[in-house]
C-alpha atoms as a printed R data frame, in Angstrom:
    type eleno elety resid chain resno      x      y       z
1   ATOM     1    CA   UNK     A     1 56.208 65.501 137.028
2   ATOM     2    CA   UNK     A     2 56.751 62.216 138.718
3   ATOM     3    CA   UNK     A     3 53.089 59.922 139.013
4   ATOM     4    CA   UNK     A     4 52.992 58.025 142.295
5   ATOM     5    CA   UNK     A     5 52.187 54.681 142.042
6   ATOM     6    CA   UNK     A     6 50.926 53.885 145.806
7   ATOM     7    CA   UNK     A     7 49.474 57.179 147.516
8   ATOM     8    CA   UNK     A     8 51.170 57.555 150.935
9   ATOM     9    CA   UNK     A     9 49.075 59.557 153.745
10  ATOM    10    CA   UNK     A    10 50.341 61.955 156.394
11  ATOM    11    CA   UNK     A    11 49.829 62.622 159.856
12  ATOM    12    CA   UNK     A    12 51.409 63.929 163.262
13  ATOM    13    CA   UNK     A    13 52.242 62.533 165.870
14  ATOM    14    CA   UNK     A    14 53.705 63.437 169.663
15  ATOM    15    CA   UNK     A    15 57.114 61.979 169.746
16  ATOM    16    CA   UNK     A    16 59.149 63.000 172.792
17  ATOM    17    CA   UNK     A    17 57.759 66.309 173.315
18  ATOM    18    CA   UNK     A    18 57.740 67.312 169.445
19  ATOM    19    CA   UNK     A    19 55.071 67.453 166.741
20  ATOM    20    CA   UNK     A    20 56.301 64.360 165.000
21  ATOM    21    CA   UNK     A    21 55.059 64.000 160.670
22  ATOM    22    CA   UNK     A    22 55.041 60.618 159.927
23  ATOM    23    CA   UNK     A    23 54.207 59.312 155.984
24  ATOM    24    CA   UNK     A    24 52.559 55.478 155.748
25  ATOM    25    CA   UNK     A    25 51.592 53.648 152.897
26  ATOM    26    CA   UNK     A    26 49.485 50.117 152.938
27  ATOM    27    CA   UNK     A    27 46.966 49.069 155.311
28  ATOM    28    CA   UNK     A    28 48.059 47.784 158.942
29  ATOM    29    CA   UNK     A    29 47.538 44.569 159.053
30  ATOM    30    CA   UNK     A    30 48.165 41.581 162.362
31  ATOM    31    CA   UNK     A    31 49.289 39.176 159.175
32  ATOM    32    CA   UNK     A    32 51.971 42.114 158.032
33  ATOM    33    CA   UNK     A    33 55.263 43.016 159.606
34  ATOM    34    CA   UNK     A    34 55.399 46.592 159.721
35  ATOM    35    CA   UNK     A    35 58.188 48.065 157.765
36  ATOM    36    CA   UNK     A    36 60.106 51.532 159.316
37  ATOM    37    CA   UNK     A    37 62.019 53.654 156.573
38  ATOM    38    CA   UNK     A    38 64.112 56.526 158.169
39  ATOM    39    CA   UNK     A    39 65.993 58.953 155.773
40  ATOM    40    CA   UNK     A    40 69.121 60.199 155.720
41  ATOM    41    CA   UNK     A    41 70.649 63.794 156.282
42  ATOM    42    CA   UNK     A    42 69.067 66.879 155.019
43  ATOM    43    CA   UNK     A    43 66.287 64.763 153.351
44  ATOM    44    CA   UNK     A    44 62.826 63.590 154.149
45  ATOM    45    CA   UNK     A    45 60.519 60.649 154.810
46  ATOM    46    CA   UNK     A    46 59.223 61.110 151.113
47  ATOM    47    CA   UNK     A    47 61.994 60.849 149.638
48  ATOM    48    CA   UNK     A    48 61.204 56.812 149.877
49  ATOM    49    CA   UNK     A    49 58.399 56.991 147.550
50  ATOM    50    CA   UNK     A    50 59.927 55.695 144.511
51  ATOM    51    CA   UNK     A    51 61.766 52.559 145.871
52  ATOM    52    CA   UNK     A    52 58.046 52.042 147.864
53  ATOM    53    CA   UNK     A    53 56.457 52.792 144.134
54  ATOM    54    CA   UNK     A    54 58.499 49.447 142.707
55  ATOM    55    CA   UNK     A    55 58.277 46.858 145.450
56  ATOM    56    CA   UNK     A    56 55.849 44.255 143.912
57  ATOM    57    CA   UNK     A    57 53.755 43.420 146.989
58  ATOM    58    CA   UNK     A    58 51.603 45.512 149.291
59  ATOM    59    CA   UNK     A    59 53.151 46.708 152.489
60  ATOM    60    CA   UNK     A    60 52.151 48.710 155.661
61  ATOM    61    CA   UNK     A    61 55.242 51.047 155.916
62  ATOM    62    CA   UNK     A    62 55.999 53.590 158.206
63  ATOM    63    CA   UNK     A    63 58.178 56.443 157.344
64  ATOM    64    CA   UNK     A    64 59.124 59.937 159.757
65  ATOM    65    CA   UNK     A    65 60.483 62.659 159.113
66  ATOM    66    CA   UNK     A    66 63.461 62.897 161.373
67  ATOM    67    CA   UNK     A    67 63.050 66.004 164.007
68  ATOM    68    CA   UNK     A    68 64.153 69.233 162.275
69  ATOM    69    CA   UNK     A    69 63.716 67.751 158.765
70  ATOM    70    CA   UNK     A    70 60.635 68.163 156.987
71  ATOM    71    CA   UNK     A    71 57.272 68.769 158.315
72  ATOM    72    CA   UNK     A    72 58.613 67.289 161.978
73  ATOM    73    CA   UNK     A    73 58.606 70.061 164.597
74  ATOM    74    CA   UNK     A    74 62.317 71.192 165.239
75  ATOM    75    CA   UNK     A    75 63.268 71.540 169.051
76  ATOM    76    CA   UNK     A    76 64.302 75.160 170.461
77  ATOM    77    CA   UNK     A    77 68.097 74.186 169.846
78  ATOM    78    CA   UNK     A    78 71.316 75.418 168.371
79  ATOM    79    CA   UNK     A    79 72.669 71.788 168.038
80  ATOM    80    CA   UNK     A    80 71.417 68.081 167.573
81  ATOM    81    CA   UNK     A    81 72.350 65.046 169.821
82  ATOM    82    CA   UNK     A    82 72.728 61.832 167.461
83  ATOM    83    CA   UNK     A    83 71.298 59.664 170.509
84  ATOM    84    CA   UNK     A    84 68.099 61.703 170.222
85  ATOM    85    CA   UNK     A    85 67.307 59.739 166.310
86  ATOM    86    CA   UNK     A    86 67.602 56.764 168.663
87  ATOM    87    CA   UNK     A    87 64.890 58.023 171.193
88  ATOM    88    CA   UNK     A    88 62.501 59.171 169.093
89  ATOM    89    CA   UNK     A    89 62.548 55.596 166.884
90  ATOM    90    CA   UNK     A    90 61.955 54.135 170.364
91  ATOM    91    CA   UNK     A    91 59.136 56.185 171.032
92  ATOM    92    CA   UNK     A    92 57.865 56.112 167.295
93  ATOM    93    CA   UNK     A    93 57.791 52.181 166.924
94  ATOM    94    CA   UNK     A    94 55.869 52.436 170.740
95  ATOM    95    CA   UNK     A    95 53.371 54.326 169.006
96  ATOM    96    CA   UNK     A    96 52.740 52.633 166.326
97  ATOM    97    CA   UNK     A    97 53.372 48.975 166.547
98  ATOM    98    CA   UNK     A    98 53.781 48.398 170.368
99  ATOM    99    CA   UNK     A    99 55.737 45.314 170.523
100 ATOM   100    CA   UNK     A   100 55.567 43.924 167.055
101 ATOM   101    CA   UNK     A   101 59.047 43.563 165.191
102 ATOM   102    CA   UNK     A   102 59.818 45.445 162.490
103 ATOM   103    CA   UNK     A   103 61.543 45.052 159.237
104 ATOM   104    CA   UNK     A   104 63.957 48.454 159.783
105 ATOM   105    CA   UNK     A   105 64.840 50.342 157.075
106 ATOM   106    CA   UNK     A   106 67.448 53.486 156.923
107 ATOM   107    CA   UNK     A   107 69.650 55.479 154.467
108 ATOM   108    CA   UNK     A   108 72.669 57.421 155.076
109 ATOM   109    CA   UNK     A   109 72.397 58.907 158.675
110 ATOM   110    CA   UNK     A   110 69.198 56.962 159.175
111 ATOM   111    CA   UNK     A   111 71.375 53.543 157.909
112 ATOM   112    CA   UNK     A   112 73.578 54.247 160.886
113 ATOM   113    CA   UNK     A   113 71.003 54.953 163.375
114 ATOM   114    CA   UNK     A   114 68.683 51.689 162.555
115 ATOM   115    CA   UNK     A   115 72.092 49.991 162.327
116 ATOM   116    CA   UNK     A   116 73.181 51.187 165.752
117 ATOM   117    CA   UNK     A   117 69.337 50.613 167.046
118 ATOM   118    CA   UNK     A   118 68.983 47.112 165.936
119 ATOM   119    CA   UNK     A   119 71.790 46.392 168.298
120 ATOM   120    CA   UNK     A   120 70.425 48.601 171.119
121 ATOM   121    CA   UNK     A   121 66.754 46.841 170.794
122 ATOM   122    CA   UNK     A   122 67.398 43.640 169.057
123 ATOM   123    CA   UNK     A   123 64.027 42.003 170.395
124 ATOM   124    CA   UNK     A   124 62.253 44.517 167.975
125 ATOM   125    CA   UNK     A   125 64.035 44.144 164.885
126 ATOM   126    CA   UNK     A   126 62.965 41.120 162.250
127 ATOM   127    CA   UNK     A   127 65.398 42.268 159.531
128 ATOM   128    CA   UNK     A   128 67.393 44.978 159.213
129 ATOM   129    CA   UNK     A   129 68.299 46.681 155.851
130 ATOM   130    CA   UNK     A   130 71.183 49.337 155.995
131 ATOM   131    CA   UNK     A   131 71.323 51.470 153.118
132 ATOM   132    CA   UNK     A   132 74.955 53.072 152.618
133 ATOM   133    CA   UNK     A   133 74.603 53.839 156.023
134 ATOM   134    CA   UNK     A   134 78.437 53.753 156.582
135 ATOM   135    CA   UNK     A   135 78.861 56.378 160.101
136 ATOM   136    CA   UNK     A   136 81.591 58.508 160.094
137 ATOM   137    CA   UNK     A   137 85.652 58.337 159.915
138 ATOM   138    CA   UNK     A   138 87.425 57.085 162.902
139 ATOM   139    CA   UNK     A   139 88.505 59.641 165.766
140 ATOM   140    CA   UNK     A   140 91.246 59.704 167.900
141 ATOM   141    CA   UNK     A   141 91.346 61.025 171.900
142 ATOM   142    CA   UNK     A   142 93.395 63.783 171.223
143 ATOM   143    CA   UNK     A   143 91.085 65.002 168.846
144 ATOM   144    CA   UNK     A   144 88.528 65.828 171.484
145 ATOM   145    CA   UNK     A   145 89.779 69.179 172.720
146 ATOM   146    CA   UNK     A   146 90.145 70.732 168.890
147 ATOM   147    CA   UNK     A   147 86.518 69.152 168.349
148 ATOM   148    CA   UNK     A   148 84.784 70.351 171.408
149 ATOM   149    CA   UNK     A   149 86.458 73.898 170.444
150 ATOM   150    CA   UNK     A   150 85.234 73.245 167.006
151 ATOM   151    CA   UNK     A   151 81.138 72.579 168.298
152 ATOM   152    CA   UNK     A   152 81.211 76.096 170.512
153 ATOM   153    CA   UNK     A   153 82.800 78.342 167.841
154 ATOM   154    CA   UNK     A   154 79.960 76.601 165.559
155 ATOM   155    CA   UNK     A   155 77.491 77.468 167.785
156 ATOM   156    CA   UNK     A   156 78.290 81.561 168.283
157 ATOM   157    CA   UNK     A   157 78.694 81.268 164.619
158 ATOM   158    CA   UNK     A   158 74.989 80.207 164.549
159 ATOM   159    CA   UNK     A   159 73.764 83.043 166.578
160 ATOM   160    CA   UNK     A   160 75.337 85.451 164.734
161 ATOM   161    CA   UNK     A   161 73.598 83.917 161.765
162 ATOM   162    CA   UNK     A   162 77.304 83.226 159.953
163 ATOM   163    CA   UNK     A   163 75.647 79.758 158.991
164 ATOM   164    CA   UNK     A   164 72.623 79.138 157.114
165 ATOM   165    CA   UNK     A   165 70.783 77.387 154.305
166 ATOM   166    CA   UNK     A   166 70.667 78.328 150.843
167 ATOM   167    CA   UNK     A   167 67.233 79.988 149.681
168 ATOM   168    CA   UNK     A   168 65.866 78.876 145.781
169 ATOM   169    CA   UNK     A   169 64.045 81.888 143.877
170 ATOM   170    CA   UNK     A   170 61.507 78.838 142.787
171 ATOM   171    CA   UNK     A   171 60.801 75.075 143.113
172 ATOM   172    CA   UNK     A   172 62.124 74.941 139.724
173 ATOM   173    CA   UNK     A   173 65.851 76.086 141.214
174 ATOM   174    CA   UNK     A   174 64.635 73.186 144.084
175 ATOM   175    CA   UNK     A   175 64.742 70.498 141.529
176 ATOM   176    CA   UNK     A   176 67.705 72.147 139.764
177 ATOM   177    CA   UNK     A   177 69.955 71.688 142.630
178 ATOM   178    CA   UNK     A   178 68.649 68.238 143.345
179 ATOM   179    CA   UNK     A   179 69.993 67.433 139.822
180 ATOM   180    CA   UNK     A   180 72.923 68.924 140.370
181 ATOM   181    CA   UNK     A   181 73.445 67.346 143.502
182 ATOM   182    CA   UNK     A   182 72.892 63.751 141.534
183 ATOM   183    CA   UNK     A   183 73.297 63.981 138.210
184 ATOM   184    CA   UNK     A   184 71.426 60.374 138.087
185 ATOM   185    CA   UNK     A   185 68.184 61.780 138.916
186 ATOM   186    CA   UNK     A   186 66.007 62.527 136.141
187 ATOM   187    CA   UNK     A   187 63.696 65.564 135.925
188 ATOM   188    CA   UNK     A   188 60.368 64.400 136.584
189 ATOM   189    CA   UNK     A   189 61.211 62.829 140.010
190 ATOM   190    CA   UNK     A   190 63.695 66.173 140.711
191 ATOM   191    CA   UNK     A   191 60.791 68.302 140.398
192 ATOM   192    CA   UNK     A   192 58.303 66.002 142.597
193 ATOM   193    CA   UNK     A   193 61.157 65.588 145.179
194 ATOM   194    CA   UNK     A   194 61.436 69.174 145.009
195 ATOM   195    CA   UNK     A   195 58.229 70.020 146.606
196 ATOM   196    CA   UNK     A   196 58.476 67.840 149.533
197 ATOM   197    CA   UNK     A   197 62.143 68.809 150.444
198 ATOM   198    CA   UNK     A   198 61.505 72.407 150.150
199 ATOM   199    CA   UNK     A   199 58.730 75.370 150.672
200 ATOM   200    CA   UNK     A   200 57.998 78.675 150.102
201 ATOM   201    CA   UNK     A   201 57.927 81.616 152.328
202 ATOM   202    CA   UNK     A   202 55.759 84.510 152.087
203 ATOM   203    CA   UNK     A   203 58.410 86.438 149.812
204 ATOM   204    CA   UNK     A   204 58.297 83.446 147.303
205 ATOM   205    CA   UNK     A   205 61.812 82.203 148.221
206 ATOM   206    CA   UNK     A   206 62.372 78.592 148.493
207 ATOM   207    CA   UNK     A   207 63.307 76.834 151.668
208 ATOM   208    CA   UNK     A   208 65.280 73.179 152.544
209 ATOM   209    CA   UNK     A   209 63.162 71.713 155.430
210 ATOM   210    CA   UNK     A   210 66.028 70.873 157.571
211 ATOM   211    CA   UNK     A   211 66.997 73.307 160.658
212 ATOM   212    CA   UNK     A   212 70.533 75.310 160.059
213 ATOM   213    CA   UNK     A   213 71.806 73.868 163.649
214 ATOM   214    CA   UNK     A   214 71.899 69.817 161.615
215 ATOM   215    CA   UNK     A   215 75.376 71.967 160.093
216 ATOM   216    CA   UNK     A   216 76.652 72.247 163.561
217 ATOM   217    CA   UNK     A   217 79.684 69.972 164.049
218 ATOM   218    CA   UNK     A   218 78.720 66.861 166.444
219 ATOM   219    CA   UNK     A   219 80.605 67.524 169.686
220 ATOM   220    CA   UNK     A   220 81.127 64.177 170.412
221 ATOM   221    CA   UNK     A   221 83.769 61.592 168.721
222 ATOM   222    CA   UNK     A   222 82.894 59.307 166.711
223 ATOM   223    CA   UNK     A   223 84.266 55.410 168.796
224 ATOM   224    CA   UNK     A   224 84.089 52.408 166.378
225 ATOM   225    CA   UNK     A   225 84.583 50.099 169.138
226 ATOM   226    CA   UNK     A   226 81.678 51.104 170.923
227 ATOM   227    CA   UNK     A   227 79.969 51.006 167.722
228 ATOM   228    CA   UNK     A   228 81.110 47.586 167.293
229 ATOM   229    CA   UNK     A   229 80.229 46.653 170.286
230 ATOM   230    CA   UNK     A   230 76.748 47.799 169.260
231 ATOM   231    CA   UNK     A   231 76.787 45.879 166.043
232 ATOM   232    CA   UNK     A   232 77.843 42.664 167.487
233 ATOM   233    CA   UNK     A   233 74.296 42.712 169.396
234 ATOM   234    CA   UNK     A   234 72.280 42.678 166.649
235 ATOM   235    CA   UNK     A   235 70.056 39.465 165.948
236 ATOM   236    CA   UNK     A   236 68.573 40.081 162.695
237 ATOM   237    CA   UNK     A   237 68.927 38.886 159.439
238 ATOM   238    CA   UNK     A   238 71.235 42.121 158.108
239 ATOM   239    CA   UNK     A   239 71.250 43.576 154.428
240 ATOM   240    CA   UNK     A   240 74.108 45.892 153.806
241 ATOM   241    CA   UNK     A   241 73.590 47.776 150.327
242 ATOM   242    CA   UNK     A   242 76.106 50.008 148.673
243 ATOM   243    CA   UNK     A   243 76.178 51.462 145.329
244 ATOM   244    CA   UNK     A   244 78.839 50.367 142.892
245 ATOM   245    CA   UNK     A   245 79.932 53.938 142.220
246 ATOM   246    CA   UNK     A   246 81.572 54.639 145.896
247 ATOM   247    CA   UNK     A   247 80.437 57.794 147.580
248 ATOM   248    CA   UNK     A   248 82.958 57.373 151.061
249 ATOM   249    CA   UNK     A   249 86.197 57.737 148.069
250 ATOM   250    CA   UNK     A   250 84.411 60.896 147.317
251 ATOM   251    CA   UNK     A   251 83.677 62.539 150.699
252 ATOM   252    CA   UNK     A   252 86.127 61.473 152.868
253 ATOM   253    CA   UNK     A   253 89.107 60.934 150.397
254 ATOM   254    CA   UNK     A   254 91.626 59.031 152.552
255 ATOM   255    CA   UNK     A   255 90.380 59.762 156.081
256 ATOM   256    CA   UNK     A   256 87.873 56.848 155.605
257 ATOM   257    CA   UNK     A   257 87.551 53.895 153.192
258 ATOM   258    CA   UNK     A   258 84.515 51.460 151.819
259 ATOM   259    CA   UNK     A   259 87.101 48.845 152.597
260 ATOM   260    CA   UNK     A   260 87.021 50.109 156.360
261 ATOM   261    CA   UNK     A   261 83.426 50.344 156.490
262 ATOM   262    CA   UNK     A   262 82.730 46.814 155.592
263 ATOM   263    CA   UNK     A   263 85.350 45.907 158.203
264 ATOM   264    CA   UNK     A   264 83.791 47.547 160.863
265 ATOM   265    CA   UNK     A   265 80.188 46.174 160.127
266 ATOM   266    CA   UNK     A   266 81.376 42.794 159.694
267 ATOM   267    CA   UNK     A   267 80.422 42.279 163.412
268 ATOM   268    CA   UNK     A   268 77.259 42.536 162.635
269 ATOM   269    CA   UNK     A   269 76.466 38.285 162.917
270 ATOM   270    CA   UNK     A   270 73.918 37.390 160.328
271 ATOM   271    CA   UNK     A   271 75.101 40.033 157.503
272 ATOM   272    CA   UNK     A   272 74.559 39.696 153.770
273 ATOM   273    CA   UNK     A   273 76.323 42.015 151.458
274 ATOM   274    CA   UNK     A   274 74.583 43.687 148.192
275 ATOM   275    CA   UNK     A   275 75.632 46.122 145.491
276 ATOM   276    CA   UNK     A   276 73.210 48.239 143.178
277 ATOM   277    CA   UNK     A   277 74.717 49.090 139.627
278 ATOM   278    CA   UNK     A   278 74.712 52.615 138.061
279 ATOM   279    CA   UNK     A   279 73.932 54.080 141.513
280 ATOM   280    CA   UNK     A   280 75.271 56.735 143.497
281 ATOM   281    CA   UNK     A   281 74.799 57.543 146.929
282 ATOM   282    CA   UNK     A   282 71.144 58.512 146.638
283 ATOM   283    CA   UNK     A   283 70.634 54.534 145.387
284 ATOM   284    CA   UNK     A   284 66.761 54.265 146.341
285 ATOM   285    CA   UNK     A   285 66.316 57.422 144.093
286 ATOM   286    CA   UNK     A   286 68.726 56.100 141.199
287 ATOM   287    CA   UNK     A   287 67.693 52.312 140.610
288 ATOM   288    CA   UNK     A   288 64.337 51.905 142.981
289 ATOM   289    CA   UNK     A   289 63.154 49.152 141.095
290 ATOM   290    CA   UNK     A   290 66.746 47.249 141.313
291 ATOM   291    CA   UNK     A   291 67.205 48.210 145.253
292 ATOM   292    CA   UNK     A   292 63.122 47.258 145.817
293 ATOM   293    CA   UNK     A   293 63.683 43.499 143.976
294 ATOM   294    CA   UNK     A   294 66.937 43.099 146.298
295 ATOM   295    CA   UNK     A   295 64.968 44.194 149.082
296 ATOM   296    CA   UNK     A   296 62.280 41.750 148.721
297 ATOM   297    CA   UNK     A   297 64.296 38.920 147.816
298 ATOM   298    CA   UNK     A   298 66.163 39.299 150.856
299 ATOM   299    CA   UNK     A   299 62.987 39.276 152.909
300 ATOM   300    CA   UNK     A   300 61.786 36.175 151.091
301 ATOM   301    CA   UNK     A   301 64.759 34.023 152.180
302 ATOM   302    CA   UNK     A   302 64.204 34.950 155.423
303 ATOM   303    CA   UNK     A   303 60.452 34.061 155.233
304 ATOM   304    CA   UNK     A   304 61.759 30.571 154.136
305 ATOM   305    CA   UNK     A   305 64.586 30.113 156.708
């Protein structure tokens, strides 16, 4: 089994309505920025630990877990609204660090949304650091009937129960599919990931802590210029870190490029471009203590500047 290096403690908090669980490491400190860490889809706020594990210096961080993923409450719904991530990191950084700025934080999904809400509250971001955080392929107009079709069938498809999650007879299936999932992970930090993506129900089966309705097809199209338009607003110092083995050629085959992705966040004014080696997708979990030095570098030159 994985050994932590630096302990992280959990709480709850009310975020907009829900029962919010929220994971910080280091001490809060006035001479600190705080940094926020928000995860991507189907994963959880833990899933930062080993990156956090190999940064040399002492940090207060501040990590969720997103609502309907891990231990965070999950809303009475049959579908998720991406402007609600946005909300609730409003609310969140209100809680916890009032009007400090932040050093923001996201992978995948949670890449996008600090990406999109460094541009939407600019005055409370120090440095932003998106983590493959790419969004999704460009839509079209016409595609908005077939897509808006698409959402309801998904949705009576749901309440007949036609979509669901995968059960694991054990946590040691858990880790098993984590490892299949990235062949990159090793076994020791499978099996500790394991416990905090997943639990058990009262029969022994093995549950992912993330609701079925996340499945649901967004109903809304996805509009890089009004993306754009959200990038261009953003004032901090930007890190944009992909892995050097390219995960959009694998999902999204032609329909959406690396090439387009940096083109699109190329807005983004003050933007600085990295690449981790021997890395997948799931970079903070393949080469921590390569992504944690890059991290920290980064934040150093702006310290200087």
């Amino acid at each position: 089994m994985y050994s932590i290096q630096k302990p992280s403690r959990s709480e709850f908090v009310p975020i907009r309505h829900l029962r919010y669980h929220v994971l910080q490491w280091g001490i809060p400190s006035p001479e600190k920025t705080p940094w926020v860490m928000v995860h991507g889809w189907m994963d959880v706020a833990a899933s930062f630990q080993f990156v956090i594990d190999a940064l040399k210096n002492d940090h207060w961080i501040i990590a969720p877990d997103w609502r309907g993923f891990g231990l965070t409450e999950t809303p009475d719904t049959d579908h998720f609204f991406f402007p609600d991530y946005l909300a609730d990191l409003d609310q969140l950084l209100d809680h916890y660090v009032g009007d400090r700025k932040v050093h923001l934080l996201g992978h995948s999904m949670g890449g996008h949304v600090a990406t999109l809400y460094a541009g939407v509250r600019p005055d409370r971001i120090q440095t932003l650091i998106n983590l493959e955080g790419f969004g999704m392929p460009t839509t079209r107009p016409t595609q908005a009937p077939s897509r808006l079709a698409k959402w309801m069938n998904e949705l009576k498809a749901l309440k007949r129960g036609d979509m669901s999650l995968k059960p694991y007879p054990s946590l040691e299936a858990v880790a098993q599919r984590l490892i299949k999932t990235n062949p990159r992970l090793s076994s020791d930090k499978a099996h500790w990931l394991a416990q905090h993506w997943a639990r058990a129900n009262a029969q022994g089966e093995w549950h992912i802590l993330g609701h079925v309705a996340h499945k649901v097809v967004n109903a809304n199209l996805f509009k890089v210029d009004e993306t754009q338009a959200i990038y261009e607003r953003i004032t901090a110092p930007t890190l944009c870190v992909v892995a050097d083995s390219d995960s959009l050629a694998q999902w999204w085959k032609d329909s959406y490029s690396l090439a387009e992705f940096k083109e699109r966040i190329s807005v983004v004014p003050q933007l600085t471009h990295a690449v981790i080696s021997n890395a997948g997708h799931m970079l903070h979990h393949d080469q921590p203590e390569q992504l944690a030095q890059r991290i920290e570098a980064f934040l150093r030159l702006q310290t200087v500047i």
